[in-house]
Amino acid sequence: TVAALVPLVVAYLVGALPFGYLVGRARGVNLFHAGSGNIGATNAARVLGRSFGALVFALDFLKGVIPVAAAVPMANALAAGGASAFGSPDVLRVGAAALAFLGHMFPVYLGFRGGKGVATGAGTVFVLVPIPAALSILTWVVVLFASRFVSLASLAAATVLVAAHLVGAPAPFCESALPVTLYLVIGTALVFVKHRANVKRLLAGTENAVGEFSMRQP
Ligand code: NKO
């Protein structure tokens, strides 16, 4: 029934909430026009300070966690056996993850101009595939401390996430493997596409390192 689609629509609308943009606006700054021009936690930290960066990270991460965790209970509350309309509850969970992630990257509230998908994607995979997600977050921390480039840390983390899943890390909440594999592979590809300006700067040696305050435009 149509009611089974409600958790997917809710996932998109929650994922699309542009917390970085809103926190920036509350501080009198348009993050699209400051620092890297991104509305993610990194640019919030760069432009507004670390505590606002942490706030944006927490909110963007929760936008990933909540729709995935709530999808199956929501579908079942709206329609008897609603989640079974998707064949398996795992498929509904992955669908909610993908829509929250796409919502963050392409938010209806901001003319479909959104973030790079890292914090919200991390929230979704934290619930879907906790073991690869933990390895991914560890990778992010190690690469950030080693290189001082958040973008490089994010790209390495997304790559390790997919690699850990593909080599068979256990996925207790995703017994049907194909949907989650598709989500992780396509999601990581989108993270790379959204970081293309960062990749160019990394290759040119002009990427912003943590602790440097060059306000280069994208
Ligand atoms: O401003 O272009 P910028 O330098 O800000 O920003 C580049 C940066 C953008 O991303 C962010 C979010 C930072 C959150 C860090 C969370 C670490 C967890 C890593 C898990 C990766 C999971 C990817 C999911 C794909 C489906 O990169």
Coordinates of C-alpha atoms and ligand atoms in Angstrom, one line a residue:
T1 CA 0.0 0.0 0.0
V2 CA 0.9 3.7 -0.3
A3 CA 1.3 3.9 3.5
A4 CA 4.4 1.7 3.2
L5 CA 6.0 4.5 1.2
V6 CA 5.6 7.1 4.0
P7 CA 8.9 6.1 5.8
L8 CA 10.8 6.7 2.6
V9 CA 9.2 10.1 2.1
V10 CA 9.9 11.0 5.7
A11 CA 13.5 9.8 5.3
Y12 CA 14.0 12.1 2.3
L13 CA 12.4 15.1 4.1
V14 CA 14.5 14.5 7.3
G15 CA 17.7 14.0 5.3
A16 CA 17.1 17.2 3.4
L17 CA 17.0 19.3 6.6
P18 CA 20.0 21.6 6.0
F19 CA 21.4 21.9 9.5
G20 CA 24.7 23.3 8.4
Y21 CA 23.0 26.0 6.4
L22 CA 20.6 26.8 9.3
V23 CA 23.3 26.9 12.0
G24 CA 25.3 29.2 9.7
R25 CA 22.3 31.4 9.1
A26 CA 21.7 31.6 12.9
R27 CA 25.3 32.9 13.2
G28 CA 24.8 35.4 10.4
V29 CA 26.9 33.5 7.8
N30 CA 25.9 31.9 4.5
L31 CA 28.1 28.8 4.3
F32 CA 27.5 28.6 0.5
H33 CA 29.6 31.8 0.3
A34 CA 32.3 31.1 3.0
G35 CA 35.2 28.8 3.2
S36 CA 34.9 25.8 0.9
G37 CA 31.3 26.8 0.1
N38 CA 30.0 23.5 1.5
I39 CA 27.2 23.2 4.2
G40 CA 28.8 20.3 6.0
A41 CA 30.3 20.0 9.4
T42 CA 33.9 20.6 8.2
N43 CA 33.1 23.9 6.6
A44 CA 30.9 24.9 9.7
A45 CA 33.9 24.2 11.9
R46 CA 36.2 26.1 9.5
V47 CA 34.0 29.2 9.3
L48 CA 32.0 29.2 12.6
G49 CA 34.4 27.4 15.0
R50 CA 34.8 23.8 16.1
S51 CA 31.9 23.6 18.5
F52 CA 29.5 24.6 15.7
G53 CA 31.2 22.1 13.5
A54 CA 30.5 19.4 16.1
L55 CA 26.9 20.5 16.4
V56 CA 26.4 20.3 12.7
F57 CA 28.1 16.9 12.6
A58 CA 25.8 15.5 15.4
L59 CA 22.7 16.8 13.7
D60 CA 23.7 15.6 10.2
F61 CA 24.7 12.2 11.6
L62 CA 21.3 11.8 13.4
K63 CA 19.5 12.6 10.1
G64 CA 21.0 9.3 8.9
V65 CA 20.5 7.3 12.0
I66 CA 16.9 8.2 12.8
P67 CA 15.2 7.5 9.4
V68 CA 16.9 4.1 9.1
A69 CA 16.1 3.1 12.7
A70 CA 12.5 4.3 12.4
A71 CA 11.6 2.9 8.9
V72 CA 10.4 -0.5 9.8
P73 CA 8.5 0.4 13.0
M74 CA 6.9 3.4 11.1
A75 CA 5.8 1.2 8.2
N76 CA 4.3 -1.4 10.5
A77 CA 2.5 1.3 12.6
L78 CA 1.0 2.8 9.5
A79 CA -0.2 -0.4 7.8
A80 CA -0.5 -3.9 9.2
G81 CA 2.7 -5.7 8.0
G82 CA 3.6 -2.5 6.1
A83 CA 7.3 -3.4 6.0
S84 CA 6.6 -6.7 4.3
A85 CA 5.4 -4.7 1.2
F86 CA 9.1 -4.4 0.5
G87 CA 9.7 -8.1 0.5
S88 CA 12.1 -7.8 3.4
P89 CA 12.5 -5.2 6.2
D90 CA 16.1 -4.9 5.2
V91 CA 15.1 -3.5 1.8
L92 CA 12.9 -0.8 3.5
R93 CA 15.8 0.1 5.8
V94 CA 18.2 0.4 2.9
G95 CA 15.7 2.5 1.0
A96 CA 15.3 4.8 3.9
A97 CA 19.1 5.1 4.2
A98 CA 19.4 5.9 0.5
L99 CA 16.7 8.6 0.7
A100 CA 18.1 10.3 3.8
F101 CA 21.5 10.3 2.1
L102 CA 20.1 11.7 -1.2
G103 CA 18.0 14.2 0.8
H104 CA 21.2 15.6 2.4
M105 CA 22.9 15.8 -0.9
F106 CA 19.9 17.2 -2.9
P107 CA 17.6 19.0 -0.4
V108 CA 14.3 20.3 -1.7
Y109 CA 14.4 23.2 0.8
L110 CA 17.6 24.7 -0.8
G111 CA 16.8 24.2 -4.5
F112 CA 18.5 20.7 -4.4
R113 CA 21.9 22.2 -3.5
G114 CA 23.2 20.2 -0.5
G115 CA 26.2 18.7 1.2
K116 CA 28.7 16.0 0.4
G117 CA 27.0 13.1 2.1
V118 CA 29.7 12.1 4.6
A119 CA 28.1 12.7 8.0
T120 CA 24.6 11.7 7.0
G121 CA 25.9 8.6 5.1
A122 CA 27.9 7.7 8.2
G123 CA 24.7 7.9 10.3
T124 CA 22.9 5.5 7.9
V125 CA 25.7 2.9 7.7
F126 CA 26.2 3.1 11.5
V127 CA 22.8 1.4 11.8
L128 CA 22.9 -0.7 8.6
V129 CA 26.4 -2.2 8.6
P130 CA 27.9 -1.3 12.0
I131 CA 31.2 -3.2 11.6
P132 CA 32.3 -1.7 8.2
A133 CA 31.0 1.7 9.6
A134 CA 33.3 1.4 12.6
L135 CA 36.3 0.6 10.4
S136 CA 35.3 3.5 8.2
I137 CA 35.1 6.0 11.1
L138 CA 38.5 4.7 12.4
T139 CA 40.0 5.2 8.9
W140 CA 38.6 8.8 8.9
V141 CA 40.3 9.6 12.2
V142 CA 43.7 8.1 11.2
V143 CA 43.8 9.7 7.7
L144 CA 42.7 13.1 9.2
F145 CA 45.5 13.0 11.8
A146 CA 48.1 11.8 9.3
S147 CA 47.2 14.1 6.4
R148 CA 45.3 17.1 8.0
F149 CA 42.9 16.9 5.0
V150 CA 39.2 16.2 5.9
S151 CA 38.3 15.6 2.3
L152 CA 41.0 12.9 1.9
A153 CA 39.9 11.4 5.2
S154 CA 36.3 11.2 4.0
L155 CA 37.2 9.7 0.7
A156 CA 39.4 7.1 2.4
A157 CA 36.6 6.3 4.9
A158 CA 34.1 5.8 2.2
T159 CA 36.4 3.5 0.3
V160 CA 37.2 1.4 3.4
L161 CA 33.4 1.2 4.1
V162 CA 32.7 -0.4 0.7
A163 CA 35.9 -2.6 0.8
A164 CA 35.0 -4.0 4.3
H165 CA 31.5 -4.8 3.1
L166 CA 32.6 -6.4 -0.1
V167 CA 35.1 -8.7 1.7
G168 CA 32.3 -10.0 3.8
A169 CA 32.1 -8.1 7.1
P170 CA 29.0 -9.3 8.9
A171 CA 25.9 -7.2 8.3
P172 CA 23.4 -8.4 10.9
F173 CA 20.6 -6.0 9.8
C174 CA 21.0 -6.7 6.1
E175 CA 20.4 -10.3 5.3
S176 CA 19.4 -9.5 1.7
A177 CA 22.9 -8.4 0.5
L178 CA 22.2 -6.9 -2.9
P179 CA 20.3 -3.7 -1.9
V180 CA 22.9 -2.7 0.8
T181 CA 25.8 -3.5 -1.6
L182 CA 24.2 -1.3 -4.3
Y183 CA 23.6 1.5 -1.7
L184 CA 27.2 1.4 -0.5
V185 CA 28.8 1.3 -3.9
I186 CA 26.6 4.0 -5.5
G187 CA 26.7 6.1 -2.2
T188 CA 30.5 6.0 -2.2
A189 CA 30.6 6.9 -5.9
L190 CA 28.3 9.9 -5.1
V191 CA 30.6 11.0 -2.2
F192 CA 33.5 11.0 -4.7
V193 CA 31.5 13.0 -7.3
K194 CA 30.5 15.6 -4.6
H195 CA 34.2 15.9 -3.6
R196 CA 35.5 16.5 -7.2
A197 CA 36.6 20.1 -6.4
N198 CA 38.4 18.7 -3.3
V199 CA 40.1 16.1 -5.4
K200 CA 41.3 18.7 -7.9
R201 CA 42.7 20.8 -5.0
L202 CA 44.3 17.8 -3.4
L203 CA 46.1 17.0 -6.7
A204 CA 47.1 20.6 -7.2
G205 CA 48.4 20.9 -3.6
T206 CA 45.9 23.7 -2.8
E207 CA 43.4 21.8 -0.5
N208 CA 42.7 23.5 2.8
A209 CA 44.4 21.6 5.7
V210 CA 42.9 21.6 9.2
G211 CA 44.2 24.5 11.2
E212 CA 44.9 26.6 8.2
F213 CA 42.4 29.4 7.6
S214 CA 42.7 30.1 3.9
M215 CA 39.2 30.9 2.7
R216 CA 39.6 29.6 -0.8
Q217 CA 36.5 29.5 -2.9
P218 CA 35.5 26.1 -4.5
Ligands
NKO1 O1 34.4 21.8 3.4 O2 34.9 20.6 1.3 P1 35.1 20.6 2.8 O3 36.6 20.7 3.1 O4 32.1 17.9 6.4 O5 34.5 19.3 3.4 C1 34.9 18.0 3.0 C2 34.3 17.0 3.9 C3 32.8 17.1 3.9 O6 32.3 16.3 4.9 C4 31.9 16.8 6.1 C5 31.4 15.8 7.1 C6 32.4 15.3 8.1 C7 31.9 14.2 9.0 C8 33.0 13.3 9.4 C9 32.4 11.9 9.7 C10 33.4 10.8 9.6 C11 32.8 9.4 9.3 C12 33.3 8.8 8.0 C13 32.3 7.8 7.4 C14 32.2 7.8 5.9 C15 30.9 7.1 5.4 C16 30.6 7.4 4.0 C17 29.2 6.9 3.6 C18 28.9 6.6 2.2 C19 27.6 5.9 2.0 O7 34.7 15.7 3.5

